[in-house]
Each structure stands twice: as C-alpha cells, then as structure tokens.
C-alpha cells in the first residue's frame, strides 16, 4: 500500500527510517505545514511527494494509508480529515485527548469504511506472544501484582509539557504503563487511583497510578524529567516474569518457584516499529476496519482510564470545553 506520513517530527522520522527498510512498504508522500520541512523530509527518506498542508495529503489520490505523527492535541482533527477523505489511518498514541474523541473517530471510520488503529507498538512486539502463552498456561499461578515504570529526561521539556499540545507525562508515556497493565490483566478494572505531580506549565511531570482488578493490583510510575530504568514485571503465586524495556522488549526472564531462571528472547527484524506497520497494512489490505490485536474498544478503554486519572487530579487542558 502507498503510505503518507503526516508531520515531520522525531517519531515521524522513526517511522520513515523503519518503513524505508521494509520491502513491502511504499512511502508515497509526506506532509508538513512548512514546504521546506516537507521537502527536506522527502529528500532524506526518498519519498516521491512533499505536501505543504495536511489537506493536500488527505486529498492525494496516490496515498491509501496515513501514519499520523502530529501532537496529541491534533490527533482527532487530523484523523477526521483523513477519514473523511477515505484514507486508512495508523495514529500515534495517545490516540486522542479523551475517550469521547476516540469513540467519535472509530464511529466515523466505521461509517466511511476505512481502517483505523492506534500505533501502540508494544502490543505487536513478538516477545509478548511468548509471554501471553506463559500467562495462559497458568505456569505463574494466579496473577497477584503487575508493575511498570518508565521515566526519561529531555532537552525538549518545554515542548513535552506544553498544555496547548496536550503535553505532560500521562498522554506521552503513561499510556505505555497503562497499556502494559491492560495487556497483562485485561481492559476492565474495579478501581483506578492516582497521584499526579504537576509542573509549572500546568501539566503532569510524574504519575503514580494504581489499578485493581479483583485480587490483582498494578502499580505504575512514569515521569518526564527523571531517568528511570524502563522495567516491568508480572508476579504470580508460582513465579514471576521480569521484562526490561517493557515498552519494546527483546528479552524477558521467567522465574518459576524452585527452578532456574529461563531467558526468553526474540530480537527485532529492524527496530520494533515494523510489526505495527505490518499489522496496519495487512488489515487495511484485507478490508478490515480494525485490528483484532489492537481494537478500538481497547484504545477507548485506555483513554477512559486516563480520563479518570485526569478527573481525579483536576487536570484539564486549556482548550478543553468546560462542562
């Protein structure tokens, strides 16, 4: 399929670098609100067409599917533009600002009969197929606890924390930890509790989140401005699994009580992005409107959890309408 790329930022570059190494993926066009930026990106990644507006990309008859890499604050608007133009969509996480927007997007995609999926690449990492098999086998016994942590420092804090762009830790990387907990425990929880540490920009810098489902609890910590080892684990009554770099792991360690640890490994073909790209393309080519592995209901469920976390902490972006 012929791909378009909406935006020319860091994550768009990661996508283009990966797609450029996939023989079955054809990058056709890129769009920026700056012609200079679009043309520079097109030259760098050998893309035939550069557009100086998002509307031009949406109306490009040579583009079939579009990767959306704009800021969170624009996702819903940009996806609506593309869907109305009949384009299939792979949109970066967090998918939208809230669950209401997400539901509207999936309903519109259904109406226009186009494929839409959140680019939650973690869901497609091959190692997780092995981990899922272990969980389903009952080897760990009853799951009692799930943990995940991820934090980083950046020279781009002003951009990352910008409330006008729906900045802050929760929508940027909190989604990784919440998404992981959902992968391990399912997408419905009995209780959601949270504490957010806000910054001077009015967005969240550090999040501590607890999710409970029956007798199982997930404890999640994410932060921008603090380097944390990226690590997760699943603890059962008969053992546990350690998952370093849980957002894009190539290895994990299985610990069963009374046995030697077992290393699980599955190296990437390229860098890990290839699996979500391949899934989106395969679904769109097959005429599917959603991925069975990353459904719209799952995306909406994660957005609802983040809505509840923001509600608990009185965290609203300035552009959100007051109820």
CSV table of N, CA, C and O in Angstrom, one decimal, residues 74 93 144:
chain,number,residue,atom,x,y,z
A,74,UNK,N,-3.8,17.4,18.2
A,74,UNK,CA,-4.3,17.5,16.8
A,74,UNK,C,-4.8,16.1,16.3
A,74,UNK,O,-5.4,16.1,15.2
A,93,UNK,N,0.1,7.1,19.6
A,93,UNK,CA,-0.5,7.2,20.9
A,93,UNK,C,0.0,8.5,21.6
A,93,UNK,O,1.0,9.0,21.2
A,144,UNK,N,-1.0,-11.9,40.9
A,144,UNK,CA,-1.3,-11.0,42.1
A,144,UNK,C,-0.9,-9.6,41.9
A,144,UNK,O,-1.5,-8.7,42.5
